[in-house]
PDB file of C-alpha atoms in Angstrom:
ATOM      1  CA  UNK A   1      25.574-202.702  81.864  1.00  0.00           C
ATOM      2  CA  UNK A   2      25.754-205.859  79.891  1.00  0.00           C
ATOM      3  CA  UNK A   3      28.564-207.070  78.416  1.00  0.00           C
ATOM      4  CA  UNK A   4      27.869-208.982  74.993  1.00  0.00           C
ATOM      5  CA  UNK A   5      29.143-209.502  71.900  1.00  0.00           C
ATOM      6  CA  UNK A   6      28.220-205.809  70.027  1.00  0.00           C
ATOM      7  CA  UNK A   7      28.704-203.858  72.968  1.00  0.00           C
ATOM      8  CA  UNK A   8      32.347-205.132  72.951  1.00  0.00           C
ATOM      9  CA  UNK A   9      32.604-204.386  69.530  1.00  0.00           C
ATOM     10  CA  UNK A  10      31.523-200.723  70.248  1.00  0.00           C
ATOM     11  CA  UNK A  11      33.888-200.675  72.969  1.00  0.00           C
ATOM     12  CA  UNK A  12      36.573-201.990  70.805  1.00  0.00           C
ATOM     13  CA  UNK A  13      35.933-198.826  68.472  1.00  0.00           C
ATOM     14  CA  UNK A  14      36.267-196.235  71.116  1.00  0.00           C
ATOM     15  CA  UNK A  15      39.477-198.109  71.749  1.00  0.00           C
ATOM     16  CA  UNK A  16      40.520-197.372  68.208  1.00  0.00           C
ATOM     17  CA  UNK A  17      40.396-194.003  69.038  1.00  0.00           C
ATOM     18  CA  UNK A  18      43.603-193.274  70.728  1.00  0.00           C
ATOM     19  CA  UNK A  19      45.079-195.429  68.578  1.00  0.00           C
ATOM     20  CA  UNK A  20      43.793-193.772  65.701  1.00  0.00           C
ATOM     21  CA  UNK A  21      44.881-190.511  66.616  1.00  0.00           C
ATOM     22  CA  UNK A  22      48.346-191.623  68.137  1.00  0.00           C
ATOM     23  CA  UNK A  23      49.599-192.868  64.726  1.00  0.00           C
ATOM     24  CA  UNK A  24      49.825-189.178  63.475  1.00  0.00           C
ATOM     25  CA  UNK A  25      52.283-188.145  66.801  1.00  0.00           C
ATOM     26  CA  UNK A  26      54.973-190.657  66.034  1.00  0.00           C
ATOM     27  CA  UNK A  27      58.052-189.688  64.606  1.00  0.00           C
ATOM     28  CA  UNK A  28      58.614-189.762  61.101  1.00  0.00           C
ATOM     29  CA  UNK A  29      61.526-192.326  61.755  1.00  0.00           C
ATOM     30  CA  UNK A  30      59.431-194.279  62.811  1.00  0.00           C
ATOM     31  CA  UNK A  31      56.532-194.118  60.656  1.00  0.00           C
ATOM     32  CA  UNK A  32      56.586-192.260  57.193  1.00  0.00           C
ATOM     33  CA  UNK A  33      53.685-190.281  56.813  1.00  0.00           C
ATOM     34  CA  UNK A  34      52.286-192.693  53.916  1.00  0.00           C
ATOM     35  CA  UNK A  35      52.051-195.488  56.023  1.00  0.00           C
ATOM     36  CA  UNK A  36      50.826-193.442  58.698  1.00  0.00           C
ATOM     37  CA  UNK A  37      47.654-192.533  56.157  1.00  0.00           C
ATOM     38  CA  UNK A  38      47.218-195.917  55.364  1.00  0.00           C
ATOM     39  CA  UNK A  39      47.062-197.358  59.191  1.00  0.00           C
ATOM     40  CA  UNK A  40      44.808-194.441  60.005  1.00  0.00           C
ATOM     41  CA  UNK A  41      42.454-195.512  57.237  1.00  0.00           C
ATOM     42  CA  UNK A  42      42.377-198.812  57.789  1.00  0.00           C
ATOM     43  CA  UNK A  43      41.733-198.193  61.726  1.00  0.00           C
ATOM     44  CA  UNK A  44      38.762-195.590  60.724  1.00  0.00           C
ATOM     45  CA  UNK A  45      37.551-198.329  57.770  1.00  0.00           C
ATOM     46  CA  UNK A  46      37.820-201.294  60.593  1.00  0.00           C
ATOM     47  CA  UNK A  47      35.729-198.990  63.115  1.00  0.00           C
ATOM     48  CA  UNK A  48      33.390-198.106  60.451  1.00  0.00           C
ATOM     49  CA  UNK A  49      32.794-202.192  59.493  1.00  0.00           C
ATOM     50  CA  UNK A  50      32.427-202.916  63.447  1.00  0.00           C
ATOM     51  CA  UNK A  51      29.800-199.995  63.621  1.00  0.00           C
ATOM     52  CA  UNK A  52      27.635-201.599  60.717  1.00  0.00           C
ATOM     53  CA  UNK A  53      28.763-205.467  62.318  1.00  0.00           C
ATOM     54  CA  UNK A  54      27.783-204.346  65.864  1.00  0.00           C
ATOM     55  CA  UNK A  55      23.977-203.233  65.288  1.00  0.00           C
ATOM     56  CA  UNK A  56      23.447-206.820  62.726  1.00  0.00           C
ATOM     57  CA  UNK A  57      24.605-208.995  65.683  1.00  0.00           C
ATOM     58  CA  UNK A  58      22.448-206.923  67.962  1.00  0.00           C
ATOM     59  CA  UNK A  59      19.676-207.992  66.394  1.00  0.00           C
ATOM     60  CA  UNK A  60      20.840-211.134  65.192  1.00  0.00           C
ATOM     61  CA  UNK A  61      21.469-212.399  68.730  1.00  0.00           C
ATOM     62  CA  UNK A  62      18.977-210.546  70.391  1.00  0.00           C
ATOM     63  CA  UNK A  63      21.595-208.674  72.675  1.00  0.00           C
ATOM     64  CA  UNK A  64      20.173-205.220  72.309  1.00  0.00           C
ATOM     65  CA  UNK A  65      19.804-202.774  75.019  1.00  0.00           C
ATOM     66  CA  UNK A  66      19.801-199.708  76.531  1.00  0.00           C
ATOM     67  CA  UNK A  67      23.072-199.104  77.369  1.00  0.00           C
ATOM     68  CA  UNK A  68      24.170-200.297  73.650  1.00  0.00           C
ATOM     69  CA  UNK A  69      21.773-198.199  72.115  1.00  0.00           C
ATOM     70  CA  UNK A  70      23.321-195.269  74.220  1.00  0.00           C
ATOM     71  CA  UNK A  71      27.290-196.299  73.508  1.00  0.00           C
ATOM     72  CA  UNK A  72      26.602-197.155  69.801  1.00  0.00           C
ATOM     73  CA  UNK A  73      25.945-193.440  68.463  1.00  0.00           C
ATOM     74  CA  UNK A  74      28.718-192.003  70.646  1.00  0.00           C
ATOM     75  CA  UNK A  75      31.541-194.334  69.662  1.00  0.00           C
ATOM     76  CA  UNK A  76      30.176-193.210  66.035  1.00  0.00           C
ATOM     77  CA  UNK A  77      30.616-189.435  67.341  1.00  0.00           C
ATOM     78  CA  UNK A  78      33.774-189.571  68.490  1.00  0.00           C
ATOM     79  CA  UNK A  79      35.703-191.304  65.861  1.00  0.00           C
ATOM     80  CA  UNK A  80      34.153-189.205  63.406  1.00  0.00           C
ATOM     81  CA  UNK A  81      34.874-186.022  65.787  1.00  0.00           C
ATOM     82  CA  UNK A  82      38.054-187.582  66.174  1.00  0.00           C
ATOM     83  CA  UNK A  83      38.729-188.138  62.336  1.00  0.00           C
ATOM     84  CA  UNK A  84      37.464-184.398  61.399  1.00  0.00           C
ATOM     85  CA  UNK A  85      39.993-182.987  63.782  1.00  0.00           C
ATOM     86  CA  UNK A  86      42.702-184.721  62.583  1.00  0.00           C
ATOM     87  CA  UNK A  87      42.115-183.484  59.110  1.00  0.00           C
ATOM     88  CA  UNK A  88      41.577-180.147  60.188  1.00  0.00           C
ATOM     89  CA  UNK A  89      45.135-180.462  61.702  1.00  0.00           C
ATOM     90  CA  UNK A  90      46.654-181.932  58.562  1.00  0.00           C
ATOM     91  CA  UNK A  91      45.348-179.110  56.488  1.00  0.00           C
ATOM     92  CA  UNK A  92      42.678-181.945  54.436  1.00  0.00           C
ATOM     93  CA  UNK A  93      39.470-180.957  55.918  1.00  0.00           C
ATOM     94  CA  UNK A  94      38.331-176.929  56.225  1.00  0.00           C
ATOM     95  CA  UNK A  95      37.832-175.596  60.065  1.00  0.00           C
ATOM     96  CA  UNK A  96      34.700-174.953  58.952  1.00  0.00           C
ATOM     97  CA  UNK A  97      33.256-178.329  57.633  1.00  0.00           C
ATOM     98  CA  UNK A  98      34.531-179.847  61.241  1.00  0.00           C
ATOM     99  CA  UNK A  99      32.538-177.403  62.941  1.00  0.00           C
ATOM    100  CA  UNK A 100      29.337-178.144  61.210  1.00  0.00           C
ATOM    101  CA  UNK A 101      29.615-181.738  61.213  1.00  0.00           C
ATOM    102  CA  UNK A 102      30.314-181.772  64.383  1.00  0.00           C
ATOM    103  CA  UNK A 103      28.287-178.778  65.798  1.00  0.00           C
ATOM    104  CA  UNK A 104      25.263-180.379  64.426  1.00  0.00           C
ATOM    105  CA  UNK A 105      26.290-183.951  66.061  1.00  0.00           C
ATOM    106  CA  UNK A 106      25.900-182.329  69.242  1.00  0.00           C
ATOM    107  CA  UNK A 107      23.078-180.063  68.837  1.00  0.00           C
ATOM    108  CA  UNK A 108      20.584-183.168  67.608  1.00  0.00           C
ATOM    109  CA  UNK A 109      21.963-185.667  70.260  1.00  0.00           C
ATOM    110  CA  UNK A 110      21.106-182.511  72.843  1.00  0.00           C
ATOM    111  CA  UNK A 111      17.811-182.180  70.927  1.00  0.00           C
ATOM    112  CA  UNK A 112      17.196-186.141  71.128  1.00  0.00           C
ATOM    113  CA  UNK A 113      18.044-186.023  74.879  1.00  0.00           C
ATOM    114  CA  UNK A 114      15.470-183.426  75.563  1.00  0.00           C
ATOM    115  CA  UNK A 115      12.439-185.402  72.775  1.00  0.00           C
ATOM    116  CA  UNK A 116      13.386-188.752  75.103  1.00  0.00           C
ATOM    117  CA  UNK A 117      12.958-186.528  78.371  1.00  0.00           C
ATOM    118  CA  UNK A 118       9.279-185.363  77.439  1.00  0.00           C
ATOM    119  CA  UNK A 119       8.477-188.816  75.621  1.00  0.00           C
ATOM    120  CA  UNK A 120       8.942-187.787  72.141  1.00  0.00           C
ATOM    121  CA  UNK A 121      12.252-189.241  70.774  1.00  0.00           C
ATOM    122  CA  UNK A 122       9.880-190.735  68.066  1.00  0.00           C
ATOM    123  CA  UNK A 123      10.216-187.687  66.106  1.00  0.00           C
ATOM    124  CA  UNK A 124      13.408-187.450  65.802  1.00  0.00           C
ATOM    125  CA  UNK A 125      13.942-190.915  64.666  1.00  0.00           C
ATOM    126  CA  UNK A 126      17.246-191.455  62.208  1.00  0.00           C
ATOM    127  CA  UNK A 127      15.426-189.782  58.626  1.00  0.00           C
ATOM    128  CA  UNK A 128      16.856-190.548  55.078  1.00  0.00           C
ATOM    129  CA  UNK A 129      18.746-187.387  54.898  1.00  0.00           C
ATOM    130  CA  UNK A 130      20.877-188.492  57.771  1.00  0.00           C
ATOM    131  CA  UNK A 131      21.461-191.558  56.235  1.00  0.00           C
ATOM    132  CA  UNK A 132      22.741-189.999  53.466  1.00  0.00           C
ATOM    133  CA  UNK A 133      24.929-187.621  55.773  1.00  0.00           C
ATOM    134  CA  UNK A 134      26.428-190.269  57.617  1.00  0.00           C
ATOM    135  CA  UNK A 135      26.905-192.251  54.012  1.00  0.00           C
ATOM    136  CA  UNK A 136      28.763-189.227  52.674  1.00  0.00           C
ATOM    137  CA  UNK A 137      31.365-188.749  55.955  1.00  0.00           C
ATOM    138  CA  UNK A 138      32.330-192.457  56.033  1.00  0.00           C
ATOM    139  CA  UNK A 139      33.050-192.402  52.633  1.00  0.00           C
ATOM    140  CA  UNK A 140      35.064-189.008  52.487  1.00  0.00           C
ATOM    141  CA  UNK A 141      36.725-189.592  55.638  1.00  0.00           C
ATOM    142  CA  UNK A 142      38.722-192.795  54.413  1.00  0.00           C
ATOM    143  CA  UNK A 143      39.677-191.109  51.035  1.00  0.00           C
ATOM    144  CA  UNK A 144      40.828-188.040  52.856  1.00  0.00           C
ATOM    145  CA  UNK A 145      43.166-189.790  55.223  1.00  0.00           C
ATOM    146  CA  UNK A 146      44.695-191.883  52.565  1.00  0.00           C
ATOM    147  CA  UNK A 147      45.502-189.222  51.108  1.00  0.00           C
ATOM    148  CA  UNK A 148      47.312-190.910  47.993  1.00  0.00           C
ATOM    149  CA  UNK A 149      46.563-191.474  43.888  1.00  0.00           C
ATOM    150  CA  UNK A 150      45.118-194.724  43.498  1.00  0.00           C
ATOM    151  CA  UNK A 151      45.631-195.451  40.030  1.00  0.00           C
ATOM    152  CA  UNK A 152      46.071-191.958  38.939  1.00  0.00           C
ATOM    153  CA  UNK A 153      42.413-191.252  40.461  1.00  0.00           C
ATOM    154  CA  UNK A 154      43.234-187.926  42.688  1.00  0.00           C
ATOM    155  CA  UNK A 155      41.110-189.778  46.185  1.00  0.00           C
ATOM    156  CA  UNK A 156      41.710-186.643  47.764  1.00  0.00           C
ATOM    157  CA  UNK A 157      39.758-184.761  45.800  1.00  0.00           C
ATOM    158  CA  UNK A 158      37.015-187.445  45.468  1.00  0.00           C
ATOM    159  CA  UNK A 159      37.341-186.830  49.703  1.00  0.00           C
ATOM    160  CA  UNK A 160      36.771-183.319  49.530  1.00  0.00           C
ATOM    161  CA  UNK A 161      33.750-182.963  47.116  1.00  0.00           C
ATOM    162  CA  UNK A 162      32.424-186.128  49.802  1.00  0.00           C
ATOM    163  CA  UNK A 163      32.897-184.335  52.772  1.00  0.00           C
ATOM    164  CA  UNK A 164      31.570-181.150  51.372  1.00  0.00           C
ATOM    165  CA  UNK A 165      28.410-182.804  49.822  1.00  0.00           C
ATOM    166  CA  UNK A 166      27.948-184.347  53.721  1.00  0.00           C
ATOM    167  CA  UNK A 167      28.463-180.999  55.509  1.00  0.00           C
ATOM    168  CA  UNK A 168      25.580-179.790  52.958  1.00  0.00           C
ATOM    169  CA  UNK A 169      23.647-182.758  53.993  1.00  0.00           C
ATOM    170  CA  UNK A 170      24.507-181.736  57.656  1.00  0.00           C
ATOM    171  CA  UNK A 171      23.084-178.626  57.246  1.00  0.00           C
ATOM    172  CA  UNK A 172      19.804-180.375  55.531  1.00  0.00           C
ATOM    173  CA  UNK A 173      19.074-183.046  58.527  1.00  0.00           C
ATOM    174  CA  UNK A 174      19.819-180.336  61.071  1.00  0.00           C
ATOM    175  CA  UNK A 175      17.373-178.187  60.158  1.00  0.00           C
ATOM    176  CA  UNK A 176      14.899-180.980  58.880  1.00  0.00           C
ATOM    177  CA  UNK A 177      15.238-182.317  62.893  1.00  0.00           C
ATOM    178  CA  UNK A 178      14.810-179.136  64.329  1.00  0.00           C
ATOM    179  CA  UNK A 179      11.985-178.566  61.800  1.00  0.00           C
ATOM    180  CA  UNK A 180      10.086-181.419  63.552  1.00  0.00           C
ATOM    181  CA  UNK A 181      10.897-180.219  66.752  1.00  0.00           C
ATOM    182  CA  UNK A 182       9.876-176.335  66.159  1.00  0.00           C
ATOM    183  CA  UNK A 183       6.044-177.479  67.793  1.00  0.00           C
ATOM    184  CA  UNK A 184       7.006-179.697  70.709  1.00  0.00           C
ATOM    185  CA  UNK A 185       9.630-176.902  71.752  1.00  0.00           C
ATOM    186  CA  UNK A 186       7.137-174.165  70.694  1.00  0.00           C
ATOM    187  CA  UNK A 187       4.788-176.002  72.944  1.00  0.00           C
ATOM    188  CA  UNK A 188       6.769-176.995  75.862  1.00  0.00           C
ATOM    189  CA  UNK A 189       8.050-173.327  75.980  1.00  0.00           C
ATOM    190  CA  UNK A 190       3.838-172.255  76.262  1.00  0.00           C
ATOM    191  CA  UNK A 191       3.357-174.931  79.094  1.00  0.00           C
ATOM    192  CA  UNK A 192       6.100-173.633  81.313  1.00  0.00           C
TER     193      UNK A 192
END
């Protein structure tokens, strides 16, 4: 396990998860709801920025590693799943949306693992629709966490619209990846 700056940032992102979730379990006498929302939003945005930054640094410093390639998406999925579960508990996201997004992540991760085992991981490389899905959810989640108007602009409404768009893109991207893998899945079954 190489210990370098990009991997350290990824570990820091994972370490933020219990802090991020724990904020919402503090007694209200310790921290008002609006301050919890603001701090949780800040933690999530910092995590999202470090996600971009650790990838940039890994390439710029030539510190890419197989372990970093494994850990980075795990950290992303854990942070998004934690945020969605918190948002469901706060009644800011419908449970079905969280199930769709988290279920897709589990399904595609398993698919990618299987494809790597059969030497065909390039068949399920990240597609543009997957990037759009990530962008929509990474914009929606902070808006839903913040949950307060900004200059009379309804941040929660925009976040809700974006999370529904993210869910639709999630289903589309899952269909895309499964469609790409289907010939290999059926071929592998036929060979068995």
